[in-house]
PDB file of C-alpha atoms in Angstrom:
ATOM      1  CA  UNK S  55     -18.601 -31.309 -34.269  1.00 56.00           C
ATOM      2  CA  UNK S  56     -20.153 -32.058 -30.907  1.00 62.00           C
ATOM      3  CA  UNK S  57     -19.852 -29.252 -28.280  1.00 62.00           C
ATOM      4  CA  UNK S  58     -19.660 -30.136 -24.524  1.00 54.00           C
ATOM      5  CA  UNK S  59     -20.672 -27.244 -22.290  1.00 58.00           C
ATOM      6  CA  UNK S  60     -19.069 -27.447 -18.841  1.00 54.00           C
ATOM      7  CA  UNK S  61     -21.104 -26.185 -15.825  1.00 57.00           C
ATOM      8  CA  UNK S  62     -18.622 -25.552 -13.056  1.00 65.00           C
ATOM      9  CA  UNK S  63     -15.278 -25.839 -14.761  1.00 87.00           C
ATOM     10  CA  UNK S  64     -13.953 -28.605 -12.520  1.00 94.00           C
ATOM     11  CA  UNK S  65     -11.356 -31.066 -13.856  1.00 97.00           C
ATOM     12  CA  UNK S  66      -9.902 -34.320 -12.656  1.00 98.00           C
ATOM     13  CA  UNK S  67      -6.648 -35.563 -14.162  1.00 98.00           C
ATOM     14  CA  UNK S  68      -5.514 -39.113 -13.543  1.00 98.00           C
ATOM     15  CA  UNK S  69      -1.840 -39.759 -13.944  1.00 96.00           C
ATOM     16  CA  UNK S  70      -1.417 -36.196 -13.093  1.00 96.00           C
ATOM     17  CA  UNK S  71       2.163 -36.349 -12.065  1.00 96.00           C
ATOM     18  CA  UNK S  72       3.279 -37.876 -15.324  1.00 94.00           C
ATOM     19  CA  UNK S  73       4.629 -36.479 -18.629  1.00 94.00           C
ATOM     20  CA  UNK S  74       1.267 -35.895 -20.272  1.00 95.00           C
ATOM     21  CA  UNK S  75      -0.982 -35.531 -17.276  1.00 96.00           C
ATOM     22  CA  UNK S  76       0.980 -32.784 -15.626  1.00 96.00           C
ATOM     23  CA  UNK S  77       1.079 -30.739 -18.821  1.00 97.00           C
ATOM     24  CA  UNK S  78      -2.646 -31.066 -19.257  1.00 97.00           C
ATOM     25  CA  UNK S  79      -3.132 -29.960 -15.637  1.00 97.00           C
ATOM     26  CA  UNK S  80      -1.059 -26.850 -16.199  1.00 97.00           C
ATOM     27  CA  UNK S  81      -3.001 -26.043 -19.388  1.00 97.00           C
ATOM     28  CA  UNK S  82      -6.340 -26.425 -17.839  1.00 97.00           C
ATOM     29  CA  UNK S  83      -5.400 -24.279 -14.873  1.00 96.00           C
ATOM     30  CA  UNK S  84      -4.394 -21.720 -17.312  1.00 95.00           C
ATOM     31  CA  UNK S  85      -7.916 -21.889 -18.912  1.00 94.00           C
ATOM     32  CA  UNK S  86      -9.584 -21.164 -15.600  1.00 94.00           C
ATOM     33  CA  UNK S  87     -10.459 -24.649 -14.438  1.00 96.00           C
ATOM     34  CA  UNK S  88     -10.260 -25.995 -10.915  1.00 96.00           C
ATOM     35  CA  UNK S  89      -7.861 -28.881 -11.369  1.00 97.00           C
ATOM     36  CA  UNK S  90      -7.503 -31.992  -9.105  1.00 97.00           C
ATOM     37  CA  UNK S  91      -4.799 -34.494  -9.940  1.00 97.00           C
ATOM     38  CA  UNK S  92      -4.510 -38.052  -8.799  1.00 97.00           C
ATOM     39  CA  UNK S  93      -1.394 -40.293  -9.172  1.00 97.00           C
ATOM     40  CA  UNK S  94       0.202 -43.206  -7.362  1.00 95.00           C
ATOM     41  CA  UNK S  95       3.652 -41.946  -8.322  1.00 95.00           C
ATOM     42  CA  UNK S  96       4.743 -45.319  -9.750  1.00 91.00           C
ATOM     43  CA  UNK S  97       6.182 -43.475 -12.744  1.00 89.00           C
ATOM     44  CA  UNK S  98       5.291 -39.845 -12.215  1.00 88.00           C
ATOM     45  CA  UNK S  99       7.026 -37.246  -9.954  1.00 91.00           C
ATOM     46  CA  UNK S 100       5.156 -35.042  -7.453  1.00 95.00           C
ATOM     47  CA  UNK S 101       7.062 -31.996  -8.494  1.00 95.00           C
ATOM     48  CA  UNK S 102       5.620 -32.235 -11.994  1.00 96.00           C
ATOM     49  CA  UNK S 103       2.137 -31.317 -10.784  1.00 97.00           C
ATOM     50  CA  UNK S 104       1.509 -27.524 -10.715  1.00 96.00           C
ATOM     51  CA  UNK S 105       1.502 -25.933  -7.218  1.00 95.00           C
ATOM     52  CA  UNK S 106      -1.802 -24.152  -7.846  1.00 95.00           C
ATOM     53  CA  UNK S 107      -3.784 -27.355  -8.371  1.00 95.00           C
ATOM     54  CA  UNK S 108      -4.886 -29.991  -5.891  1.00 97.00           C
ATOM     55  CA  UNK S 109      -2.862 -33.150  -5.795  1.00 97.00           C
ATOM     56  CA  UNK S 110      -4.070 -36.413  -4.296  1.00 97.00           C
ATOM     57  CA  UNK S 111      -1.912 -39.453  -3.849  1.00 97.00           C
ATOM     58  CA  UNK S 112      -3.991 -42.410  -4.896  1.00 96.00           C
ATOM     59  CA  UNK S 113      -4.535 -45.297  -7.265  1.00 96.00           C
ATOM     60  CA  UNK S 114      -7.361 -45.588  -9.813  1.00 96.00           C
ATOM     61  CA  UNK S 115      -7.453 -49.279  -9.332  1.00 96.00           C
ATOM     62  CA  UNK S 116      -8.699 -48.741  -5.776  1.00 95.00           C
ATOM     63  CA  UNK S 117     -10.889 -45.692  -6.104  1.00 92.00           C
ATOM     64  CA  UNK S 118     -11.385 -42.339  -8.071  1.00 95.00           C
ATOM     65  CA  UNK S 119     -11.958 -39.036  -6.296  1.00 94.00           C
ATOM     66  CA  UNK S 120     -15.660 -38.271  -6.410  1.00 95.00           C
ATOM     67  CA  UNK S 121     -16.802 -34.710  -6.980  1.00 94.00           C
ATOM     68  CA  UNK S 122     -18.888 -32.679  -9.460  1.00 94.00           C
ATOM     69  CA  UNK S 123     -16.481 -33.016 -12.324  1.00 96.00           C
ATOM     70  CA  UNK S 124     -17.078 -31.400 -15.704  1.00 96.00           C
ATOM     71  CA  UNK S 125     -14.300 -33.265 -17.477  1.00 97.00           C
ATOM     72  CA  UNK S 126     -11.988 -36.152 -16.606  1.00 98.00           C
ATOM     73  CA  UNK S 127      -8.606 -36.462 -18.338  1.00 98.00           C
ATOM     74  CA  UNK S 128      -7.724 -40.163 -18.030  1.00 98.00           C
ATOM     75  CA  UNK S 129      -3.924 -40.277 -18.472  1.00 97.00           C
ATOM     76  CA  UNK S 130      -2.973 -42.881 -15.901  1.00 96.00           C
ATOM     77  CA  UNK S 131      -1.635 -46.096 -17.406  1.00 94.00           C
ATOM     78  CA  UNK S 132       0.595 -49.038 -16.765  1.00 89.00           C
ATOM     79  CA  UNK S 133       3.270 -49.630 -19.519  1.00 85.00           C
ATOM     80  CA  UNK S 134       6.701 -50.292 -18.208  1.00 78.00           C
ATOM     81  CA  UNK S 135       6.956 -54.145 -18.352  1.00 78.00           C
ATOM     82  CA  UNK S 136       5.350 -55.875 -21.266  1.00 79.00           C
ATOM     83  CA  UNK S 137       5.348 -59.141 -19.263  1.00 85.00           C
ATOM     84  CA  UNK S 138       3.187 -57.663 -16.443  1.00 85.00           C
ATOM     85  CA  UNK S 139      -0.165 -58.557 -17.984  1.00 94.00           C
ATOM     86  CA  UNK S 140      -1.926 -58.493 -14.619  1.00 93.00           C
ATOM     87  CA  UNK S 141      -0.700 -54.996 -13.738  1.00 93.00           C
ATOM     88  CA  UNK S 142      -1.541 -53.613 -17.156  1.00 94.00           C
ATOM     89  CA  UNK S 143      -5.034 -55.233 -17.104  1.00 95.00           C
ATOM     90  CA  UNK S 144      -5.743 -54.022 -13.589  1.00 95.00           C
ATOM     91  CA  UNK S 145      -4.660 -50.419 -14.299  1.00 95.00           C
ATOM     92  CA  UNK S 146      -5.658 -49.912 -17.904  1.00 96.00           C
ATOM     93  CA  UNK S 147      -8.914 -51.862 -17.820  1.00 97.00           C
ATOM     94  CA  UNK S 148     -10.163 -52.100 -14.254  1.00 97.00           C
ATOM     95  CA  UNK S 149      -8.793 -48.651 -13.349  1.00 97.00           C
ATOM     96  CA  UNK S 150     -10.466 -47.254 -16.468  1.00 98.00           C
ATOM     97  CA  UNK S 151     -13.762 -48.852 -15.386  1.00 98.00           C
ATOM     98  CA  UNK S 152     -13.515 -46.900 -12.120  1.00 97.00           C
ATOM     99  CA  UNK S 153     -12.971 -43.740 -14.113  1.00 98.00           C
ATOM    100  CA  UNK S 154     -16.005 -44.579 -16.266  1.00 98.00           C
ATOM    101  CA  UNK S 155     -18.230 -45.128 -13.208  1.00 97.00           C
ATOM    102  CA  UNK S 156     -17.191 -41.763 -11.789  1.00 97.00           C
ATOM    103  CA  UNK S 157     -17.902 -40.026 -15.080  1.00 97.00           C
ATOM    104  CA  UNK S 158     -21.352 -41.715 -15.150  1.00 97.00           C
ATOM    105  CA  UNK S 159     -22.035 -40.638 -11.577  1.00 96.00           C
ATOM    106  CA  UNK S 160     -20.867 -36.988 -12.095  1.00 95.00           C
ATOM    107  CA  UNK S 161     -22.081 -36.516 -15.686  1.00 95.00           C
ATOM    108  CA  UNK S 162     -18.493 -35.648 -16.750  1.00 97.00           C
ATOM    109  CA  UNK S 163     -16.910 -35.960 -20.144  1.00 97.00           C
ATOM    110  CA  UNK S 164     -13.963 -38.333 -20.463  1.00 98.00           C
ATOM    111  CA  UNK S 165     -10.843 -37.319 -22.478  1.00 98.00           C
ATOM    112  CA  UNK S 166      -8.834 -40.543 -22.844  1.00 98.00           C
ATOM    113  CA  UNK S 167      -5.192 -40.715 -23.736  1.00 97.00           C
ATOM    114  CA  UNK S 168      -5.050 -43.810 -25.959  1.00 96.00           C
ATOM    115  CA  UNK S 169      -2.006 -45.126 -27.898  1.00 93.00           C
ATOM    116  CA  UNK S 170      -1.666 -45.398 -31.617  1.00 90.00           C
ATOM    117  CA  UNK S 171      -0.304 -48.749 -30.938  1.00 91.00           C
ATOM    118  CA  UNK S 172      -3.833 -49.860 -31.088  1.00 93.00           C
ATOM    119  CA  UNK S 173      -3.355 -49.986 -34.882  1.00 90.00           C
ATOM    120  CA  UNK S 174      -0.634 -52.596 -34.642  1.00 88.00           C
ATOM    121  CA  UNK S 175       3.061 -52.711 -35.480  1.00 80.00           C
ATOM    122  CA  UNK S 176       2.874 -51.706 -39.243  1.00 74.00           C
ATOM    123  CA  UNK S 177      -0.166 -49.588 -40.159  1.00 78.00           C
ATOM    124  CA  UNK S 178      -0.257 -47.888 -43.494  1.00 77.00           C
ATOM    125  CA  UNK S 179       1.028 -44.360 -43.354  1.00 76.00           C
ATOM    126  CA  UNK S 180      -0.568 -41.828 -42.823  1.00 80.00           C
ATOM    127  CA  UNK S 181      -2.596 -43.590 -40.188  1.00 82.00           C
ATOM    128  CA  UNK S 182      -6.285 -42.721 -40.339  1.00 84.00           C
ATOM    129  CA  UNK S 183      -8.566 -42.903 -37.238  1.00 85.00           C
ATOM    130  CA  UNK S 184     -10.661 -45.443 -39.143  1.00 88.00           C
ATOM    131  CA  UNK S 185      -7.784 -47.823 -39.759  1.00 88.00           C
ATOM    132  CA  UNK S 186      -8.356 -51.415 -38.531  1.00 90.00           C
ATOM    133  CA  UNK S 187      -7.449 -52.096 -34.951  1.00 92.00           C
ATOM    134  CA  UNK S 188      -4.634 -54.646 -34.379  1.00 91.00           C
ATOM    135  CA  UNK S 189      -3.154 -54.089 -30.844  1.00 94.00           C
ATOM    136  CA  UNK S 190      -0.205 -56.186 -29.992  1.00 91.00           C
ATOM    137  CA  UNK S 191       1.247 -56.639 -26.531  1.00 91.00           C
ATOM    138  CA  UNK S 192      -0.084 -56.113 -23.061  1.00 94.00           C
ATOM    139  CA  UNK S 193      -0.074 -52.273 -23.082  1.00 93.00           C
ATOM    140  CA  UNK S 194      -1.793 -51.820 -26.438  1.00 94.00           C
ATOM    141  CA  UNK S 195      -4.319 -54.425 -25.821  1.00 96.00           C
ATOM    142  CA  UNK S 196      -5.313 -53.252 -22.374  1.00 96.00           C
ATOM    143  CA  UNK S 197      -5.458 -49.594 -23.440  1.00 97.00           C
ATOM    144  CA  UNK S 198      -7.646 -50.470 -26.334  1.00 97.00           C
ATOM    145  CA  UNK S 199      -9.903 -52.506 -24.075  1.00 97.00           C
ATOM    146  CA  UNK S 200     -10.225 -49.392 -21.873  1.00 97.00           C
ATOM    147  CA  UNK S 201     -11.200 -47.287 -24.888  1.00 97.00           C
ATOM    148  CA  UNK S 202     -13.904 -49.824 -25.763  1.00 97.00           C
ATOM    149  CA  UNK S 203     -15.417 -49.643 -22.324  1.00 98.00           C
ATOM    150  CA  UNK S 204     -15.498 -45.877 -22.481  1.00 98.00           C
ATOM    151  CA  UNK S 205     -17.109 -45.976 -25.923  1.00 97.00           C
ATOM    152  CA  UNK S 206     -19.800 -48.426 -24.619  1.00 97.00           C
ATOM    153  CA  UNK S 207     -20.501 -46.465 -21.341  1.00 96.00           C
ATOM    154  CA  UNK S 208     -22.752 -43.888 -22.759  1.00 95.00           C
ATOM    155  CA  UNK S 209     -20.740 -40.957 -21.287  1.00 97.00           C
ATOM    156  CA  UNK S 210     -19.531 -38.132 -23.572  1.00 97.00           C
ATOM    157  CA  UNK S 211     -15.926 -38.830 -24.458  1.00 98.00           C
ATOM    158  CA  UNK S 212     -13.015 -38.068 -26.756  1.00 98.00           C
ATOM    159  CA  UNK S 213     -10.344 -40.739 -27.170  1.00 98.00           C
ATOM    160  CA  UNK S 214      -7.015 -39.286 -28.408  1.00 97.00           C
ATOM    161  CA  UNK S 215      -4.998 -41.933 -30.202  1.00 95.00           C
ATOM    162  CA  UNK S 216      -1.614 -40.493 -29.695  1.00 92.00           C
ATOM    163  CA  UNK S 217       1.472 -40.803 -31.812  1.00 88.00           C
ATOM    164  CA  UNK S 218       4.863 -40.640 -30.015  1.00 86.00           C
ATOM    165  CA  UNK S 219       4.727 -37.569 -27.724  1.00 89.00           C
ATOM    166  CA  UNK S 220       8.113 -35.913 -27.035  1.00 89.00           C
ATOM    167  CA  UNK S 221       9.226 -32.955 -24.962  1.00 85.00           C
ATOM    168  CA  UNK S 222      10.294 -32.036 -21.385  1.00 83.00           C
ATOM    169  CA  UNK S 223       9.480 -34.680 -18.679  1.00 82.00           C
ATOM    170  CA  UNK S 224       9.289 -37.469 -21.298  1.00 77.00           C
ATOM    171  CA  UNK S 225      10.845 -40.588 -19.840  1.00 75.00           C
ATOM    172  CA  UNK S 226       9.656 -43.252 -22.246  1.00 73.00           C
ATOM    173  CA  UNK S 227       9.830 -43.916 -25.925  1.00 71.00           C
ATOM    174  CA  UNK S 228      12.641 -43.706 -28.557  1.00 73.00           C
ATOM    175  CA  UNK S 229      13.775 -40.113 -27.926  1.00 77.00           C
ATOM    176  CA  UNK S 230      14.533 -40.275 -24.233  1.00 77.00           C
ATOM    177  CA  UNK S 231      15.774 -43.873 -24.455  1.00 79.00           C
ATOM    178  CA  UNK S 232      18.215 -43.050 -27.169  1.00 79.00           C
ATOM    179  CA  UNK S 233      19.342 -39.874 -25.497  1.00 80.00           C
ATOM    180  CA  UNK S 234      19.954 -41.638 -22.173  1.00 80.00           C
ATOM    181  CA  UNK S 235      21.903 -44.507 -23.735  1.00 82.00           C
ATOM    182  CA  UNK S 236      24.020 -42.326 -26.050  1.00 85.00           C
ATOM    183  CA  UNK S 237      24.879 -39.759 -23.338  1.00 89.00           C
ATOM    184  CA  UNK S 238      26.116 -42.641 -21.137  1.00 90.00           C
ATOM    185  CA  UNK S 239      28.169 -44.176 -23.916  1.00 90.00           C
ATOM    186  CA  UNK S 240      25.934 -47.265 -24.320  1.00 88.00           C
ATOM    187  CA  UNK S 241      24.906 -48.799 -27.625  1.00 85.00           C
ATOM    188  CA  UNK S 242      21.411 -48.444 -29.017  1.00 80.00           C
ATOM    189  CA  UNK S 243      19.378 -51.186 -30.759  1.00 78.00           C
ATOM    190  CA  UNK S 244      17.644 -49.806 -33.867  1.00 76.00           C
ATOM    191  CA  UNK S 245      14.947 -51.808 -35.585  1.00 73.00           C
ATOM    192  CA  UNK S 246      13.499 -51.374 -38.985  1.00 73.00           C
ATOM    193  CA  UNK S 247      10.485 -49.242 -38.149  1.00 73.00           C
ATOM    194  CA  UNK S 248       9.109 -45.817 -38.555  1.00 75.00           C
ATOM    195  CA  UNK S 249       7.321 -43.573 -35.941  1.00 79.00           C
ATOM    196  CA  UNK S 250       5.287 -40.336 -36.047  1.00 81.00           C
ATOM    197  CA  UNK S 251       6.441 -37.780 -33.492  1.00 84.00           C
ATOM    198  CA  UNK S 252       4.454 -34.843 -32.072  1.00 89.00           C
ATOM    199  CA  UNK S 253       5.673 -32.271 -29.631  1.00 91.00           C
ATOM    200  CA  UNK S 254       3.838 -32.315 -26.288  1.00 93.00           C
ATOM    201  CA  UNK S 255       2.599 -28.613 -26.531  1.00 95.00           C
ATOM    202  CA  UNK S 256       0.761 -29.468 -29.729  1.00 94.00           C
ATOM    203  CA  UNK S 257      -0.795 -32.552 -28.174  1.00 95.00           C
ATOM    204  CA  UNK S 258      -1.899 -30.533 -25.101  1.00 96.00           C
ATOM    205  CA  UNK S 259      -3.528 -27.871 -27.518  1.00 96.00           C
ATOM    206  CA  UNK S 260      -5.649 -30.647 -28.860  1.00 96.00           C
ATOM    207  CA  UNK S 261      -6.447 -32.099 -25.382  1.00 97.00           C
ATOM    208  CA  UNK S 262      -7.609 -28.726 -24.076  1.00 97.00           C
ATOM    209  CA  UNK S 263     -10.080 -28.308 -27.041  1.00 96.00           C
ATOM    210  CA  UNK S 264     -11.351 -31.767 -26.353  1.00 97.00           C
ATOM    211  CA  UNK S 265     -12.723 -30.654 -23.049  1.00 96.00           C
ATOM    212  CA  UNK S 266     -15.543 -28.785 -24.777  1.00 94.00           C
ATOM    213  CA  UNK S 267     -15.419 -30.000 -28.355  1.00 95.00           C
ATOM    214  CA  UNK S 268     -15.607 -33.252 -30.296  1.00 94.00           C
ATOM    215  CA  UNK S 269     -16.880 -36.740 -29.617  1.00 96.00           C
ATOM    216  CA  UNK S 270     -15.492 -40.082 -30.388  1.00 96.00           C
ATOM    217  CA  UNK S 271     -12.009 -41.082 -31.677  1.00 96.00           C
ATOM    218  CA  UNK S 272      -9.293 -38.882 -33.020  1.00 95.00           C
ATOM    219  CA  UNK S 273      -5.836 -39.583 -34.203  1.00 93.00           C
ATOM    220  CA  UNK S 274      -3.258 -37.080 -32.834  1.00 92.00           C
ATOM    221  CA  UNK S 275      -0.049 -36.971 -34.824  1.00 87.00           C
ATOM    222  CA  UNK S 276       2.095 -34.834 -37.067  1.00 83.00           C
ATOM    223  CA  UNK S 277       0.942 -36.788 -40.158  1.00 81.00           C
ATOM    224  CA  UNK S 278       4.499 -37.698 -41.107  1.00 81.00           C
ATOM    225  CA  UNK S 279       6.512 -40.598 -39.946  1.00 79.00           C
ATOM    226  CA  UNK S 280      10.353 -41.040 -39.764  1.00 78.00           C
ATOM    227  CA  UNK S 281      12.677 -44.074 -39.824  1.00 79.00           C
ATOM    228  CA  UNK S 282      14.018 -44.781 -36.405  1.00 78.00           C
ATOM    229  CA  UNK S 283      17.390 -45.201 -37.935  1.00 79.00           C
ATOM    230  CA  UNK S 284      17.215 -41.545 -39.039  1.00 80.00           C
ATOM    231  CA  UNK S 285      16.186 -40.393 -35.627  1.00 75.00           C
TER     232      UNK S 285
END
């Protein structure tokens, strides 16, 4: 396993006001890092970011803060509207290129929050990191393209191919969608599919380790999937 040794313990988190980014920011502060977060607040909430970190309102499509980073957690992503190809591509591809350029300039390691949707709609279970890629839809395609640019950039990196993450602050995916609709007395549409779910604290534990350990692609999941109809 490759070990990455930080020099000044400075950390940038993109998408820092979102579900995953804000939790990573909290964890890295707890591990003694100076944490700077950047978010355009299109889906995140300013109050999610910890008060003892430094928050910058900004958009990675325009620029990425430039400092002497040790590690950059790239959590920012566009995903809300699958018909918004241009928005997804500009954020998940061009925005990622800006993150890569800053990592190259500063010598930082990138920890990338990738989606397991890169494996397609029906991968064999359990999904292995080496499974064939078959991204479908604007979000998965653009996120996978971003991962490829990071891989080809020459910077030290870890790409975390995440299963469905759930927990406090989660606003997307099956769990919060079903909860919201059921609590409002609305019907739910259930398709014949299975999903692997992992609690956010477990995912963050892996992400923190990735700051100093590992290189390349990792699949982050519970290893067990469940029918959506059972959920």
